mmCIF file of C-alpha atoms in Angstrom:
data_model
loop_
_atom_site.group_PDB
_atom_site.id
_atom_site.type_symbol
_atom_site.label_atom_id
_atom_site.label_comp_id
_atom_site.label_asym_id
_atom_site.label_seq_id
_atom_site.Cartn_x
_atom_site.Cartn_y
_atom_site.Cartn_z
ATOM 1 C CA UNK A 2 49.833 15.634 -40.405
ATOM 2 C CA UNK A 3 49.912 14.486 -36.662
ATOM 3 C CA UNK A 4 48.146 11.059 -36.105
ATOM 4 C CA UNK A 5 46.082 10.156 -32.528
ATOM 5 C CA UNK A 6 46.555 7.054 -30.976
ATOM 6 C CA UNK A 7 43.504 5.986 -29.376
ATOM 7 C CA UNK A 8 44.306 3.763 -26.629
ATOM 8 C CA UNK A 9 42.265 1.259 -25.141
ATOM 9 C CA UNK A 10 41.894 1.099 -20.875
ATOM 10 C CA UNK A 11 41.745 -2.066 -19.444
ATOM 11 C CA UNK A 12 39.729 -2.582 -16.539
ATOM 12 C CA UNK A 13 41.218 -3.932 -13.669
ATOM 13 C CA UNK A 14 39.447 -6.748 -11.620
ATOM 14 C CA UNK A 15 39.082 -4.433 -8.682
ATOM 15 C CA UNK A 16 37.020 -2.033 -10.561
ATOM 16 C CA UNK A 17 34.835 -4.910 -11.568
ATOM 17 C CA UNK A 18 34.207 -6.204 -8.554
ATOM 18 C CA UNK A 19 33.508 -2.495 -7.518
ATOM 19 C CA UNK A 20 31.404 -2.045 -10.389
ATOM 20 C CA UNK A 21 29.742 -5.302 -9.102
ATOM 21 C CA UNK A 22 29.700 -4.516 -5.065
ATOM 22 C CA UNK A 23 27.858 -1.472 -6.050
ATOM 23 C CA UNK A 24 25.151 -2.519 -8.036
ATOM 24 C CA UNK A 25 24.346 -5.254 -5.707
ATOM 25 C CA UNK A 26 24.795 -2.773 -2.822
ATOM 26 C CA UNK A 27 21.970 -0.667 -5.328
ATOM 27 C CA UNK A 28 19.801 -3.355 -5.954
ATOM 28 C CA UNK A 29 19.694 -4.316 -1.797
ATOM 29 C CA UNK A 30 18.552 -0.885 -1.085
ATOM 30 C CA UNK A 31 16.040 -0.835 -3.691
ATOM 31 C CA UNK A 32 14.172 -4.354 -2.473
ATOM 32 C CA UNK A 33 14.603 -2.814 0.971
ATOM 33 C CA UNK A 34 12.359 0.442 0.403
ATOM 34 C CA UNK A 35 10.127 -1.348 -2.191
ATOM 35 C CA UNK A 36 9.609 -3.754 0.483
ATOM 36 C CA UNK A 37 9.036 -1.445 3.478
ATOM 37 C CA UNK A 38 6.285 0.422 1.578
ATOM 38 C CA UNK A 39 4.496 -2.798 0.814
ATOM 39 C CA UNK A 40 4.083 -4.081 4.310
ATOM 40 C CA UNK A 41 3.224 -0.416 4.869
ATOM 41 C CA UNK A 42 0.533 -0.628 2.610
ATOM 42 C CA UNK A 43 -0.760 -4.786 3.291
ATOM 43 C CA UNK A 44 -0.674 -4.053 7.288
ATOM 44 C CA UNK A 45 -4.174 -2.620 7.732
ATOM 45 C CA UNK A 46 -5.597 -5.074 4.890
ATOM 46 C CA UNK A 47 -4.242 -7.861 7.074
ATOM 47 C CA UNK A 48 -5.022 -6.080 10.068
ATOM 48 C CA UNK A 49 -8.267 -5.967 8.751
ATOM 49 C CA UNK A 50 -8.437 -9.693 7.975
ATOM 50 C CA UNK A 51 -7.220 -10.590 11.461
ATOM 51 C CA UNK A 52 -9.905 -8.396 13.207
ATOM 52 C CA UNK A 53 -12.629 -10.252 10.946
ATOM 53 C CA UNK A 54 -11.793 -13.591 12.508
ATOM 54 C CA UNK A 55 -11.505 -12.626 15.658
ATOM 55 C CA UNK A 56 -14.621 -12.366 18.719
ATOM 56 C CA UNK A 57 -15.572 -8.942 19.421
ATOM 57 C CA UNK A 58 -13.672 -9.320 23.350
ATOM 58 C CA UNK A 59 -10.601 -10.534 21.619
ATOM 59 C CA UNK A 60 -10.520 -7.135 19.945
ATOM 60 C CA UNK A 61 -9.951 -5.176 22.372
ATOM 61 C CA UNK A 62 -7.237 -7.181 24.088
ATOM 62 C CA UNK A 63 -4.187 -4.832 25.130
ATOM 63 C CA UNK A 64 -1.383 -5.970 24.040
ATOM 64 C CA UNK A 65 -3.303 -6.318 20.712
ATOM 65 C CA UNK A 66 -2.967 -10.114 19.447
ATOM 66 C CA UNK A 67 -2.154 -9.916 15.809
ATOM 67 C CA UNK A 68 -2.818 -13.157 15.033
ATOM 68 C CA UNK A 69 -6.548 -14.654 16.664
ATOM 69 C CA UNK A 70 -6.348 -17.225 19.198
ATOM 70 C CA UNK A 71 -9.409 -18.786 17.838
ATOM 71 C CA UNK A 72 -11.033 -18.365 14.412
ATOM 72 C CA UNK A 73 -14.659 -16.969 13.941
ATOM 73 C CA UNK A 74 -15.467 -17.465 10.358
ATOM 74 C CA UNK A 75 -18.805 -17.498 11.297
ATOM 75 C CA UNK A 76 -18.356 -13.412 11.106
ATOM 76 C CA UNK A 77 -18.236 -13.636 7.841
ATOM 77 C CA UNK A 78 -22.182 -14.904 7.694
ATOM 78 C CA UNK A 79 -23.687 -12.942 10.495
ATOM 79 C CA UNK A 80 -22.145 -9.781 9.584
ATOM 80 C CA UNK A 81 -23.699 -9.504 6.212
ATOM 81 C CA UNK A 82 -26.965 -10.983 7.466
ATOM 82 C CA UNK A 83 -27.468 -7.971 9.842
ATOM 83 C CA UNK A 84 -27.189 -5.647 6.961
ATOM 84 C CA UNK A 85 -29.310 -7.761 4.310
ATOM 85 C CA UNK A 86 -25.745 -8.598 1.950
ATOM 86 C CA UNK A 87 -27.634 -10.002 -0.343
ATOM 87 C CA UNK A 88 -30.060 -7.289 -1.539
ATOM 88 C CA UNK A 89 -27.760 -4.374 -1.013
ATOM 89 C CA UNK A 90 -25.037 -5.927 -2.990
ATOM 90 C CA UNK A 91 -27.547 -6.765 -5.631
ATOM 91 C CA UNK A 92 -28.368 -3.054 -5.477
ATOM 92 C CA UNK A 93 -25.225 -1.849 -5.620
ATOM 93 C CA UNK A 94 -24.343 -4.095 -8.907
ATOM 94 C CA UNK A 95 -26.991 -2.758 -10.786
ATOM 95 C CA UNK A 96 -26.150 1.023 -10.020
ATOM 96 C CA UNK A 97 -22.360 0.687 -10.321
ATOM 97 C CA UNK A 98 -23.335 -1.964 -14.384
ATOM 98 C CA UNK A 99 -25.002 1.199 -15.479
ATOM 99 C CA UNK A 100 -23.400 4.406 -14.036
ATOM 100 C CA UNK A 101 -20.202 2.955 -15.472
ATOM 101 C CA UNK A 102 -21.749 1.546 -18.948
ATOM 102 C CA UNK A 103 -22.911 5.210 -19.588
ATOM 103 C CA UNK A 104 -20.063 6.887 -18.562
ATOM 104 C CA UNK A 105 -18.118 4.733 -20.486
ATOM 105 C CA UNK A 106 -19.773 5.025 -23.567
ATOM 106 C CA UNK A 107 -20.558 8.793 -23.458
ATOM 107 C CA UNK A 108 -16.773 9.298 -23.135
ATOM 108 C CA UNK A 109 -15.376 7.003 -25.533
ATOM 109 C CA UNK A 110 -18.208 8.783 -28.118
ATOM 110 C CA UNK A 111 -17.032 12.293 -27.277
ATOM 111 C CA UNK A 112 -13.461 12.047 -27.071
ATOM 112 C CA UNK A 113 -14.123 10.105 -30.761
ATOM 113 C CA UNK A 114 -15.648 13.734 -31.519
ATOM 114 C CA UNK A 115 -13.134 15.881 -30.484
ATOM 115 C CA UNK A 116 -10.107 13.963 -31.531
ATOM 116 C CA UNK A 117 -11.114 12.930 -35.396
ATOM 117 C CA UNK A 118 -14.002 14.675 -35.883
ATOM 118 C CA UNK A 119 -13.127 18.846 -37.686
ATOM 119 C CA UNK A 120 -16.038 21.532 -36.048
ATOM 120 C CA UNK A 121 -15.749 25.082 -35.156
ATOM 121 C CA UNK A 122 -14.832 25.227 -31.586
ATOM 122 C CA UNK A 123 -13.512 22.019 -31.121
ATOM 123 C CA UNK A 124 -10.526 22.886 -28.632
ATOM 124 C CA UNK A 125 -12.984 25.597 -27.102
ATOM 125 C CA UNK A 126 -14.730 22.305 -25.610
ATOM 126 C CA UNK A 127 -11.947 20.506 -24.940
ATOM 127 C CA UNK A 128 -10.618 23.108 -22.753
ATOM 128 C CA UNK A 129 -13.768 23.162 -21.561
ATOM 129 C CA UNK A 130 -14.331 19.623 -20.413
ATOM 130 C CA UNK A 131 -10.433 19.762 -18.893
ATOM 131 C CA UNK A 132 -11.477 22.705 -16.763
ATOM 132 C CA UNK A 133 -14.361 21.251 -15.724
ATOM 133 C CA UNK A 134 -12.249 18.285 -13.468
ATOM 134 C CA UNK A 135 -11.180 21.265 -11.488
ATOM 135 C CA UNK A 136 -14.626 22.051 -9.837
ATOM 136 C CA UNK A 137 -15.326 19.884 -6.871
ATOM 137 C CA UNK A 138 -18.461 17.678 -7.065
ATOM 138 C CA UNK A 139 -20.249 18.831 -3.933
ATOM 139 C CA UNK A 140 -20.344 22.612 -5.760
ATOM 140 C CA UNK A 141 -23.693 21.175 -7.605
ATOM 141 C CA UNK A 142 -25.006 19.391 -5.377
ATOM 142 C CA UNK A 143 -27.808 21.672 -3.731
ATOM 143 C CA UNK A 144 -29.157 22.467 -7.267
ATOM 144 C CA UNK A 145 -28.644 19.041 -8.523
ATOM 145 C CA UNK A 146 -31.064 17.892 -5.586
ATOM 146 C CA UNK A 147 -33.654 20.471 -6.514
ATOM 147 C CA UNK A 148 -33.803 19.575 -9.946
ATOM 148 C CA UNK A 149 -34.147 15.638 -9.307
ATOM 149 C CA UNK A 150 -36.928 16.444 -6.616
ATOM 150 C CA UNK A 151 -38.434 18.143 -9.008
ATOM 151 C CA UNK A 152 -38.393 16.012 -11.471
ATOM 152 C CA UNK A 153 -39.473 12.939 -9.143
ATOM 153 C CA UNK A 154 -36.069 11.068 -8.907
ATOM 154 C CA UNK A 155 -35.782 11.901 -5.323
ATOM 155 C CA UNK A 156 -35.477 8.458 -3.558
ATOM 156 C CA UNK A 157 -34.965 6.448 -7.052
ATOM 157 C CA UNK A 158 -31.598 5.414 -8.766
ATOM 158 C CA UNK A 159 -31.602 7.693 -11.559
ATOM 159 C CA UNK A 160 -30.002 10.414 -9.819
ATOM 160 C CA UNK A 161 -26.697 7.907 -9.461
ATOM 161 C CA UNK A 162 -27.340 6.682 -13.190
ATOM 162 C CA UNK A 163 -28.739 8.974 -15.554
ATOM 163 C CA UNK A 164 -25.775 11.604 -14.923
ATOM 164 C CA UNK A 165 -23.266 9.284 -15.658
ATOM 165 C CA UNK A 166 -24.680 8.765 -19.373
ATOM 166 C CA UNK A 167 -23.638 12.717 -20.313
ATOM 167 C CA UNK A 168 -19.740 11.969 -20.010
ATOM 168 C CA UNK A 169 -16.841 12.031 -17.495
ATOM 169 C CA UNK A 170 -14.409 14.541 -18.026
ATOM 170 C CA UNK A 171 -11.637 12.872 -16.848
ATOM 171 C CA UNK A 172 -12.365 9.611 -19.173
ATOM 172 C CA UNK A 173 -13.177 12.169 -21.815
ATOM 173 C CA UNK A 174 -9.719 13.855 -21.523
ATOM 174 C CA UNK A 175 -8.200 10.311 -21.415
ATOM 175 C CA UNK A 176 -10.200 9.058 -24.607
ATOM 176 C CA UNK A 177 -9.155 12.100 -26.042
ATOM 177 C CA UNK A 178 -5.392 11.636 -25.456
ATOM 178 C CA UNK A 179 -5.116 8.031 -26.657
ATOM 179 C CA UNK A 180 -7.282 8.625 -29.619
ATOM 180 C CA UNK A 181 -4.572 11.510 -30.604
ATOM 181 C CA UNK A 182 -2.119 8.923 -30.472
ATOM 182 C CA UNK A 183 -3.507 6.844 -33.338
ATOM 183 C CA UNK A 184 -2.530 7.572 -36.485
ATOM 184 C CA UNK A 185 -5.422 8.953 -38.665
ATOM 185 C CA UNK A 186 -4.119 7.380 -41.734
ATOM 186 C CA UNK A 187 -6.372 4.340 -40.075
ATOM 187 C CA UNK A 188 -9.136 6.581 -40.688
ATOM 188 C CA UNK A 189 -8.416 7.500 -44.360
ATOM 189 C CA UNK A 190 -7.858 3.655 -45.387
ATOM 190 C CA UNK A 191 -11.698 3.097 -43.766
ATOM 191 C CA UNK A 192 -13.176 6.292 -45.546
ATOM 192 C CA UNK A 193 -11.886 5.200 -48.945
ATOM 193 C CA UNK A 194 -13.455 1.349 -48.175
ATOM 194 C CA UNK A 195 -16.501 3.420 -47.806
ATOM 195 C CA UNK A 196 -16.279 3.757 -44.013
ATOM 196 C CA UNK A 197 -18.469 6.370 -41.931
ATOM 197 C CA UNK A 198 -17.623 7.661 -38.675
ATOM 198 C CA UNK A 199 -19.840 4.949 -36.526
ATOM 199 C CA UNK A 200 -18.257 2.307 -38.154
ATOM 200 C CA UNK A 201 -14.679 3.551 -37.834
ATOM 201 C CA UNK A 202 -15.349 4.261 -33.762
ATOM 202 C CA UNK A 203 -16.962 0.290 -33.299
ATOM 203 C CA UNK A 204 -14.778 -1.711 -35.849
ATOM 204 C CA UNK A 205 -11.028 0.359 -35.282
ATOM 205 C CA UNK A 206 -10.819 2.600 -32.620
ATOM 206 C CA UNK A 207 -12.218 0.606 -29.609
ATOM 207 C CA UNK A 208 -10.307 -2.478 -30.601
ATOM 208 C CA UNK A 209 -7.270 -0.364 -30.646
ATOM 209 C CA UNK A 210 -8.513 1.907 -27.561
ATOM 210 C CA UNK A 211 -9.010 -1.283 -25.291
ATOM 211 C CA UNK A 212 -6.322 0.128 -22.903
ATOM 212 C CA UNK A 213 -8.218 3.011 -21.969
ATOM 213 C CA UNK A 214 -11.914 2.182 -21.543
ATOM 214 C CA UNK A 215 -10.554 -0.964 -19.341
ATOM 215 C CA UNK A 216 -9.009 1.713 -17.323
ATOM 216 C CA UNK A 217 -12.498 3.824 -17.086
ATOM 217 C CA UNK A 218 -14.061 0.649 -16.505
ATOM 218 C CA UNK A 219 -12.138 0.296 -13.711
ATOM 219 C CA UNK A 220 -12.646 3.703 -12.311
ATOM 220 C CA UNK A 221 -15.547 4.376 -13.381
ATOM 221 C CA UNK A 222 -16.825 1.039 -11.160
ATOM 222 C CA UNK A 223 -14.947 1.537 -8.346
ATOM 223 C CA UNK A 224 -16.171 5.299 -7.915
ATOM 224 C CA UNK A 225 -20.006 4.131 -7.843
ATOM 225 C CA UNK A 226 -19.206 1.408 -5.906
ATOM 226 C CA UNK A 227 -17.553 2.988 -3.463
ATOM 227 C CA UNK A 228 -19.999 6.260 -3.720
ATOM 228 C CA UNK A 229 -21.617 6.991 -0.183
ATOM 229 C CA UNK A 230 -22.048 10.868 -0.487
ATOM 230 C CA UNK A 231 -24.769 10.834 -3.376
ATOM 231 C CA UNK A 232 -26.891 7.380 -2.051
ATOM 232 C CA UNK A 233 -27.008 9.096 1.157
ATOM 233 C CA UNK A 234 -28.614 12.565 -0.237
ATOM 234 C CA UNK A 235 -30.804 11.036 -3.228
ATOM 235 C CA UNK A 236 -31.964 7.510 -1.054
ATOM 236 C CA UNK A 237 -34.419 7.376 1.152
ATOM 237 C CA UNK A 238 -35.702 3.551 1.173
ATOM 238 C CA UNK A 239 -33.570 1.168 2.851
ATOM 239 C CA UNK A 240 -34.766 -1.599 -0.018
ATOM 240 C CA UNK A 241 -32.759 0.587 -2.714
ATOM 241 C CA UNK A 242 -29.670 1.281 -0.586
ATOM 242 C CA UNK A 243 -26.425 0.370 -1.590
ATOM 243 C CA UNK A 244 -24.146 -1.455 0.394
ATOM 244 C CA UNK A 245 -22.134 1.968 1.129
ATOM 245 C CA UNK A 246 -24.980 3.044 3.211
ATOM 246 C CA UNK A 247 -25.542 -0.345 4.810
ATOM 247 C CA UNK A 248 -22.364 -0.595 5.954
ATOM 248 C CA UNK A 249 -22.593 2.751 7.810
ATOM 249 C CA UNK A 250 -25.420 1.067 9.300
ATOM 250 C CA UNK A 251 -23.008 -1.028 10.800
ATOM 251 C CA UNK A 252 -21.136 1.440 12.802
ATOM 252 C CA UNK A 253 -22.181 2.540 16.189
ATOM 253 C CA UNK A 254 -23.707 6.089 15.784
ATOM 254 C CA UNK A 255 -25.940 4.384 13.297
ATOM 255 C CA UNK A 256 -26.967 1.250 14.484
ATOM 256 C CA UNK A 257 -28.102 2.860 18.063
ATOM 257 C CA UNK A 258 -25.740 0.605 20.254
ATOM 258 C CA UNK A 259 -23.235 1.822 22.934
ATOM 259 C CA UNK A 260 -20.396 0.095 20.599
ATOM 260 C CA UNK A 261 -19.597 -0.912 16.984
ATOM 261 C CA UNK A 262 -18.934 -4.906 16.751
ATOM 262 C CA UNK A 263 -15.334 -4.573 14.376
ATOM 263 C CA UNK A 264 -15.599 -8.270 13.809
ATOM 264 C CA UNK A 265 -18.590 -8.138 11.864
ATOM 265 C CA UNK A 266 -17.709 -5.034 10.687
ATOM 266 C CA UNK A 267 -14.439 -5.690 9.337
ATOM 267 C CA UNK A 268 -15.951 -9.083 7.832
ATOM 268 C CA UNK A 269 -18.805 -7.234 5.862
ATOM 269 C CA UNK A 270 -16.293 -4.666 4.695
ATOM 270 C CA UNK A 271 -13.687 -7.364 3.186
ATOM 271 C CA UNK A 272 -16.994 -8.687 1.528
ATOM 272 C CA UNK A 273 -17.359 -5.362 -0.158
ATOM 273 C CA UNK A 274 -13.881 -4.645 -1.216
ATOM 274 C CA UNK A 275 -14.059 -8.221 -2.856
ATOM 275 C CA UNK A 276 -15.413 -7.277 -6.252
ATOM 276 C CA UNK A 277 -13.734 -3.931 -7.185
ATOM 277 C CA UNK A 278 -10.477 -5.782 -6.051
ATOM 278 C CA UNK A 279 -10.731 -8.763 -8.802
ATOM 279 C CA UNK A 280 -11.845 -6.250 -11.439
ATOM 280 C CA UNK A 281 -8.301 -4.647 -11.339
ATOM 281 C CA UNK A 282 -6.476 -8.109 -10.441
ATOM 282 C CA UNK A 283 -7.722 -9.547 -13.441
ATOM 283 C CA UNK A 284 -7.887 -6.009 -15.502
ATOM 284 C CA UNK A 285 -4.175 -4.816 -14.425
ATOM 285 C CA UNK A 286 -2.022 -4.846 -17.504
ATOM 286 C CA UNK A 287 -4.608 -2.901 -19.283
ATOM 287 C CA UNK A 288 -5.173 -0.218 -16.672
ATOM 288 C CA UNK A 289 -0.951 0.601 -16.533
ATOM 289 C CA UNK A 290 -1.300 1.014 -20.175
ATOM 290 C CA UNK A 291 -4.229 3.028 -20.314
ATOM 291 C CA UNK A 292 -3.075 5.443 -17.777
ATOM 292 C CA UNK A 293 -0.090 6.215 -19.890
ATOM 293 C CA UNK A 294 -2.280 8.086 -22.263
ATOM 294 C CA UNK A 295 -1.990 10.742 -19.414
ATOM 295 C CA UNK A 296 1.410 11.154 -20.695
ATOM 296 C CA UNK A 297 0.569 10.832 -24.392
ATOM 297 C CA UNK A 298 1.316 14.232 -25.969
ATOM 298 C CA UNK A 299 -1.456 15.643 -27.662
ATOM 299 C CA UNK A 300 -1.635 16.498 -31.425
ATOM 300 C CA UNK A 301 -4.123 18.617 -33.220
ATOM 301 C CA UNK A 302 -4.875 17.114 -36.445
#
């Protein structure tokens, strides 16, 4: 019977340091591109910023100045005056509160449904709902029109709220996903304590789900804030604009003079990015981890 002698290797210093020289050499090449796409993506925020403090003449200057030779923070009041800030933004709040309440809600209740809930048909509308995020918007938006005229929402909010209460398909898909990934022995141990289906969604699942309906939050407020395409066909009023339509106002072709002022624009817009901006500052860490349910493999139960 033959024995093997297993021998150890010793490494040598120089293939430690190499070990060592390339790992740093790694790492420096890493910070380099992560880097390089950063400034990529800050330069036309701070671009933006610069422009916004800057006089109108001062914009134009060739070479352009990157940083302003005199500050004009008064930009930041006259350019929201001209549009009325104050009542647009106002506008715009309420809108973007409810549109995402209701489509928050809707899809957190109907991806409840189809994840713990048995019916005939169940992944029939689920494969429904997923198939549905592949039709563009602007398909329905002719008929959509006619139906609200008819109905007397023309030149009201409803048209940008009430929709928003029968689900998102993309938050329902997501609900759906990260309610798969929850075990439904939770749900057993709450039917035996006498549990029904209400009180399982409000007491377990959205304490457990808060990942994912942060994340819709989220999206769900920065696609109504940021909506121009459905204010502009369904608004008629300039006291019930949002501030997506004032700030076209801003531009040239809209506001009837021979040249846009950037200053003020560029102030106003910075204004407007404010809120959806600390909404995912502060809501971060909860919008990583809810868009991992994207990856969470589904399970039918």
């Amino acid at each position: 019977m033959s024995l093997s002698i297993n021998k150890t290797r010793q490494v040598t210093p120089e293939a430690k340091r190499a070990v060592r020289y390339d790992k740093i050499t790694g790492n420096i090449i890493w910070y380099i591109v992560v880097i390089g796409l950063s400034a990529a993506m800050l330069l036309p925020l701070l671009w933006m910023i610069t422009v916004a403090l800057k006089s109108n003449s001062d914009i134009y200057h060739i070479p352009p100045e990157f940083w302003p030779k005199e500050f004009h923070f008064e930009n930041f009041i006259l350019g929201p005056a001209s549009i009325n800030f104050a009542r647009l933004f106002s506008n715009t709040v309420i809108v973007s509160v409810l549109s995402t309440s209701g489509s928050v809600i809707s899809s957190m209740l109907v991806g409840y449904g189809l994840s713990r809930i048995r019916f005939p048909g169940r992944k029939l509308w689920f494969y429904l709902f997923v198939g549905s995020m592949m039709l563009p918007g602007i398909v329905g938006l002719i008929p959509l029109f006619h139906m609200y005229s008819d109905l007397g929402w023309y030149d009201t909010w409803l048209p940008l709220i009430v929709p928003s209460f029968l689900g998102n398909p993309l938050f329902i898909f997501l609900a759906r996903q990260y309610y798969m990934s929850i075990p439904t022995s939770l749900d057993e141990a709450a039917r035996l304590d006498g549990a029904n289906h209400w009180t399982i969604f409000t007491q377990i699942m959205i304490p457990l789900t808060r990942p994912v309906w942060i994340t819709m939050i989220i999206m769900a407020f920065t696609l109504s804030w940021n909506d121009y395409l459905n204010p502009l066909v369904y608004l008629y009023s300039d006291d019930k604009w949002t501030l997506s339509l004032g700030m076209a106002t801003l531009s040239g072709a809209f506001a009837g003079v021979a040249t846009t002022k950037w200053n003020l624009y560029m102030a106003s817009n910075l204004l407007y990015m404010l809120p959806p901006l600390i909404i995912f500052f502060f809501a971060q860490r909860y919008f990583m981890q809810g868009l991992g349910a994207l990856g969470t493999s589904a399970r039918d139960k």
